[in-house]
């Protein structure tokens, strides 16, 4: 097994303070590796980075069309949102449209990462609900599919038709049979894959417009929804939202817990998947930005790029203390 | 240079999801290595793990005695506290006793990590002050020493007498001349050292009772203060507080940002210092607990040990998803 390689350095004053190692793969639409760092065969949990894959059955089943879901709904199904009003208002309306309530979710409650929403709940003395969970859009998609299928309410059980449909879609687009699953923070199953399998699935999304099968058409719709609504995929100030805006429609990207990041780049027909071995999000954000710069789809001088690829470290009085930087190897153009 | 070694594993379901590498040293009171993992000569910033060293001049100068500082003040000078009322009430009274105000601090404001204090500020529509900064006890110590010395108000400047005194004490107890410094999150200088130097300084603290010089007497007082007031050194639910309580006076321990952890074990006359290379606190907490168990001063079956050494990972609905575990090598008894 190839060891992970240095991807992100944390500098403070004159010295390297911390370092993050990882694996990354860029894959083309024939499933071939364009470039890799570390071990392309590293076994990973994609976590939330594969939400667009988990959303495929929602579209291919006809459920999305039947329930009138538009790009905003599909973007939320692919989102790890901040629990801001723009997210929870839409998820709440979606749930209402299904004739369901917050108690029908199985994702569990979560305090919003959006500060205004968080403070609003505290001021109103209201505890966070399940719709505040960053995965509530994905779960609204699961509930929609379950209703469409006439399946039972425990939609996160491994043998529930919704999860079986997710597994089938996941194995089809990664081109691998998953060796097993873990339970995600939102209590849904998360299927393991090789990093290459995940990159392959993203390249398959990137080239979906070249094909006319039902699965590819769904992939194209989901990618378009993410690109149209970067503010729904994450939230103000966050990497997915800001970097997608900076690329102005050239790519869809998605973070996952424990430092997974993926990118779908339709104009190049390539997919990217990376995993920082220690699970640090600050490093995966820096690394994906560097790879996107290397691929020529993200401007190195854009303020969003500087924010995530060379994040300054400030003291609590605003003094410049250091920065989080990609390694040179990661930055080299293809 | 020796590479860092695997110290902490993050398991989810059947697979290893993330892994943390690091360096650690156990040092005796003659400055010899008892045991090490990775590179004892790794250059690190100790960050907040060396607050008891930064507090030495406060005591040796006579300032602590002159201003009537007791064990609670000294524990707070060594603390990275949660900003709970038990911390800020005491820091505020200390500042008042000096005839100073929050504006005299140079640590910058920080939202309390203590939930009740955080929510209290939001409900009162009050922004966090500098006394809420986790380092405000250390800074109250700096201000006390500055006043005692008759030195100027910019006590965090590198050439200020307070910082020069800190540097001298740091180099004396680490037994090394520091190659340089970085600026910490609280805007104070933080001097670099080898990990061995930091462990050596902790062994020197551990054996302070054997000596009668002024510096050693101060070290003994500071260690005793930390052991007497674990609730002031961190806060409810946190590793320093809970693990010190679990050891019932047998050791003083202290965390530092970017995954540094130290331990002072007077009964064994040894010091411990560790650094997780990627800077993850979840891993440094797990690793220090494992080393303390190996040293025989922490009970492997204590609830606090289980909480930090084998931290369960739960979904937001409380489902058991995995755990954070030390590697076998770290757990092996000496």
PDB file of N, CA, C and O in Angstrom, chain B residues 17 25 43 83-84 122 135 173 182 185 201 204 208 215 221 228 238 250 252 261 265 267 276 279 284 287 291 332:
ATOM      1  N   UNK B  17     -11.101   4.757   9.485  1.00  0.00           N
ATOM      2  CA  UNK B  17     -11.486   5.904   8.664  1.00  0.00           C
ATOM      3  C   UNK B  17     -10.390   6.970   8.602  1.00  0.00           C
ATOM      4  O   UNK B  17     -10.148   7.556   7.545  1.00  0.00           O
ATOM      5  N   UNK B  25       7.600  11.756  24.042  1.00  0.00           N
ATOM      6  CA  UNK B  25       8.784  11.464  24.862  1.00  0.00           C
ATOM      7  C   UNK B  25       8.377  11.397  26.319  1.00  0.00           C
ATOM      8  O   UNK B  25       7.636  12.259  26.799  1.00  0.00           O
ATOM      9  N   UNK B  43      10.996  19.549  16.264  1.00  0.00           N
ATOM     10  CA  UNK B  43      10.858  20.942  16.699  1.00  0.00           C
ATOM     11  C   UNK B  43       9.377  21.279  16.786  1.00  0.00           C
ATOM     12  O   UNK B  43       8.640  21.074  15.819  1.00  0.00           O
ATOM     13  N   UNK B  83     -13.982  29.713  29.823  1.00  0.00           N
ATOM     14  CA  UNK B  83     -14.744  30.961  29.860  1.00  0.00           C
ATOM     15  C   UNK B  83     -16.044  30.833  30.633  1.00  0.00           C
ATOM     16  O   UNK B  83     -16.971  31.628  30.445  1.00  0.00           O
ATOM     17  N   UNK B  84     -16.111  29.831  31.517  1.00  0.00           N
ATOM     18  CA  UNK B  84     -17.288  29.681  32.386  1.00  0.00           C
ATOM     19  C   UNK B  84     -17.211  30.726  33.500  1.00  0.00           C
ATOM     20  O   UNK B  84     -16.156  31.331  33.732  1.00  0.00           O
ATOM     21  N   UNK B 122     -25.108  35.584  24.588  1.00  0.00           N
ATOM     22  CA  UNK B 122     -26.022  35.805  23.454  1.00  0.00           C
ATOM     23  C   UNK B 122     -27.356  36.353  23.963  1.00  0.00           C
ATOM     24  O   UNK B 122     -27.903  37.317  23.408  1.00  0.00           O
ATOM     25  N   UNK B 135      -7.048  32.164  27.474  1.00  0.00           N
ATOM     26  CA  UNK B 135      -5.729  32.494  28.042  1.00  0.00           C
ATOM     27  C   UNK B 135      -5.775  33.670  29.011  1.00  0.00           C
ATOM     28  O   UNK B 135      -4.713  34.193  29.385  1.00  0.00           O
ATOM     29  N   UNK B 173      14.535  25.755  31.783  1.00  0.00           N
ATOM     30  CA  UNK B 173      13.921  24.469  32.153  1.00  0.00           C
ATOM     31  C   UNK B 173      13.867  23.460  31.006  1.00  0.00           C
ATOM     32  O   UNK B 173      13.846  22.253  31.252  1.00  0.00           O
ATOM     33  N   UNK B 182       6.943  31.893  17.550  1.00  0.00           N
ATOM     34  CA  UNK B 182       5.786  32.263  16.743  1.00  0.00           C
ATOM     35  C   UNK B 182       4.827  33.044  17.621  1.00  0.00           C
ATOM     36  O   UNK B 182       5.024  33.139  18.839  1.00  0.00           O
ATOM     37  N   UNK B 185      -2.241  32.196  19.515  1.00  0.00           N
ATOM     38  CA  UNK B 185      -3.608  32.671  19.289  1.00  0.00           C
ATOM     39  C   UNK B 185      -3.982  33.839  20.187  1.00  0.00           C
ATOM     40  O   UNK B 185      -4.831  34.657  19.832  1.00  0.00           O
ATOM     41  N   UNK B 201      11.596  19.672  30.586  1.00  0.00           N
ATOM     42  CA  UNK B 201      11.087  20.718  31.491  1.00  0.00           C
ATOM     43  C   UNK B 201       9.978  20.162  32.387  1.00  0.00           C
ATOM     44  O   UNK B 201       9.877  20.537  33.563  1.00  0.00           O
ATOM     45  N   UNK B 204      11.553  18.206  35.073  1.00  0.00           N
ATOM     46  CA  UNK B 204      12.121  19.162  36.047  1.00  0.00           C
ATOM     47  C   UNK B 204      11.014  19.657  36.986  1.00  0.00           C
ATOM     48  O   UNK B 204      11.221  19.762  38.196  1.00  0.00           O
ATOM     49  N   UNK B 208      10.621  18.871  41.251  1.00  0.00           N
ATOM     50  CA  UNK B 208      10.909  20.162  41.897  1.00  0.00           C
ATOM     51  C   UNK B 208      10.991  20.048  43.418  1.00  0.00           C
ATOM     52  O   UNK B 208      11.773  20.764  44.062  1.00  0.00           O
ATOM     53  N   UNK B 215      13.479  28.785  41.711  1.00  0.00           N
ATOM     54  CA  UNK B 215      12.753  28.346  40.510  1.00  0.00           C
ATOM     55  C   UNK B 215      12.010  27.017  40.790  1.00  0.00           C
ATOM     56  O   UNK B 215      10.851  26.857  40.408  1.00  0.00           O
ATOM     57  N   UNK B 221       4.961  24.920  43.512  1.00  0.00           N
ATOM     58  CA  UNK B 221       3.719  25.658  43.809  1.00  0.00           C
ATOM     59  C   UNK B 221       2.748  25.604  42.637  1.00  0.00           C
ATOM     60  O   UNK B 221       1.539  25.437  42.811  1.00  0.00           O
ATOM     61  N   UNK B 228      -4.596  20.937  42.517  1.00  0.00           N
ATOM     62  CA  UNK B 228      -5.661  21.291  43.469  1.00  0.00           C
ATOM     63  C   UNK B 228      -6.920  21.783  42.747  1.00  0.00           C
ATOM     64  O   UNK B 228      -8.029  21.608  43.239  1.00  0.00           O
ATOM     65  N   UNK B 238     -13.883  18.687  30.024  1.00  0.00           N
ATOM     66  CA  UNK B 238     -12.684  18.730  29.180  1.00  0.00           C
ATOM     67  C   UNK B 238     -11.586  17.788  29.692  1.00  0.00           C
ATOM     68  O   UNK B 238     -11.548  17.417  30.866  1.00  0.00           O
ATOM     69  N   UNK B 250      -2.238  12.578  41.299  1.00  0.00           N
ATOM     70  CA  UNK B 250      -0.980  11.904  40.954  1.00  0.00           C
ATOM     71  C   UNK B 250      -0.231  12.590  39.812  1.00  0.00           C
ATOM     72  O   UNK B 250       0.936  12.281  39.574  1.00  0.00           O
ATOM     73  N   UNK B 252      -0.156  16.376  37.068  1.00  0.00           N
ATOM     74  CA  UNK B 252      -0.728  17.571  36.444  1.00  0.00           C
ATOM     75  C   UNK B 252      -0.545  17.406  34.946  1.00  0.00           C
ATOM     76  O   UNK B 252       0.529  16.978  34.490  1.00  0.00           O
ATOM     77  N   UNK B 261       0.450  17.887  24.188  1.00  0.00           N
ATOM     78  CA  UNK B 261      -0.015  17.548  25.534  1.00  0.00           C
ATOM     79  C   UNK B 261       1.205  17.258  26.391  1.00  0.00           C
ATOM     80  O   UNK B 261       2.165  16.662  25.905  1.00  0.00           O
ATOM     81  N   UNK B 265       4.559  14.186  36.455  1.00  0.00           N
ATOM     82  CA  UNK B 265       4.200  13.077  37.357  1.00  0.00           C
ATOM     83  C   UNK B 265       5.193  13.020  38.512  1.00  0.00           C
ATOM     84  O   UNK B 265       6.211  12.310  38.450  1.00  0.00           O
ATOM     85  N   UNK B 267       5.323  11.646  41.486  1.00  0.00           N
ATOM     86  CA  UNK B 267       5.654  10.391  42.180  1.00  0.00           C
ATOM     87  C   UNK B 267       6.669   9.549  41.423  1.00  0.00           C
ATOM     88  O   UNK B 267       7.351   8.715  41.990  1.00  0.00           O
ATOM     89  N   UNK B 276       0.873  15.588  18.209  1.00  0.00           N
ATOM     90  CA  UNK B 276       0.293  14.923  17.038  1.00  0.00           C
ATOM     91  C   UNK B 276       0.640  15.800  15.836  1.00  0.00           C
ATOM     92  O   UNK B 276       0.364  17.012  15.837  1.00  0.00           O
ATOM     93  N   UNK B 279      -1.959  18.122  14.297  1.00  0.00           N
ATOM     94  CA  UNK B 279      -2.569  19.154  15.141  1.00  0.00           C
ATOM     95  C   UNK B 279      -3.959  18.843  15.671  1.00  0.00           C
ATOM     96  O   UNK B 279      -4.635  19.744  16.177  1.00  0.00           O
ATOM     97  N   UNK B 284      -4.492  13.933  20.440  1.00  0.00           N
ATOM     98  CA  UNK B 284      -3.560  14.185  21.549  1.00  0.00           C
ATOM     99  C   UNK B 284      -4.201  13.801  22.875  1.00  0.00           C
ATOM    100  O   UNK B 284      -3.531  13.290  23.776  1.00  0.00           O
ATOM    101  N   UNK B 287      -3.978  10.027  23.019  1.00  0.00           N
ATOM    102  CA  UNK B 287      -2.598   9.562  23.192  1.00  0.00           C
ATOM    103  C   UNK B 287      -2.079   9.830  24.603  1.00  0.00           C
ATOM    104  O   UNK B 287      -1.425   8.971  25.200  1.00  0.00           O
ATOM    105  N   UNK B 291      -0.772   6.984  27.312  1.00  0.00           N
ATOM    106  CA  UNK B 291       0.562   7.012  27.935  1.00  0.00           C
ATOM    107  C   UNK B 291       0.438   7.047  29.459  1.00  0.00           C
ATOM    108  O   UNK B 291       1.199   6.378  30.168  1.00  0.00           O
ATOM    109  N   UNK B 332       1.293  -0.085  25.374  1.00  0.00           N
ATOM    110  CA  UNK B 332       2.163  -1.078  26.015  1.00  0.00           C
ATOM    111  C   UNK B 332       2.757  -0.519  27.302  1.00  0.00           C
ATOM    112  O   UNK B 332       3.252   0.602  27.315  1.00  0.00           O
TER     113      UNK B 332
END
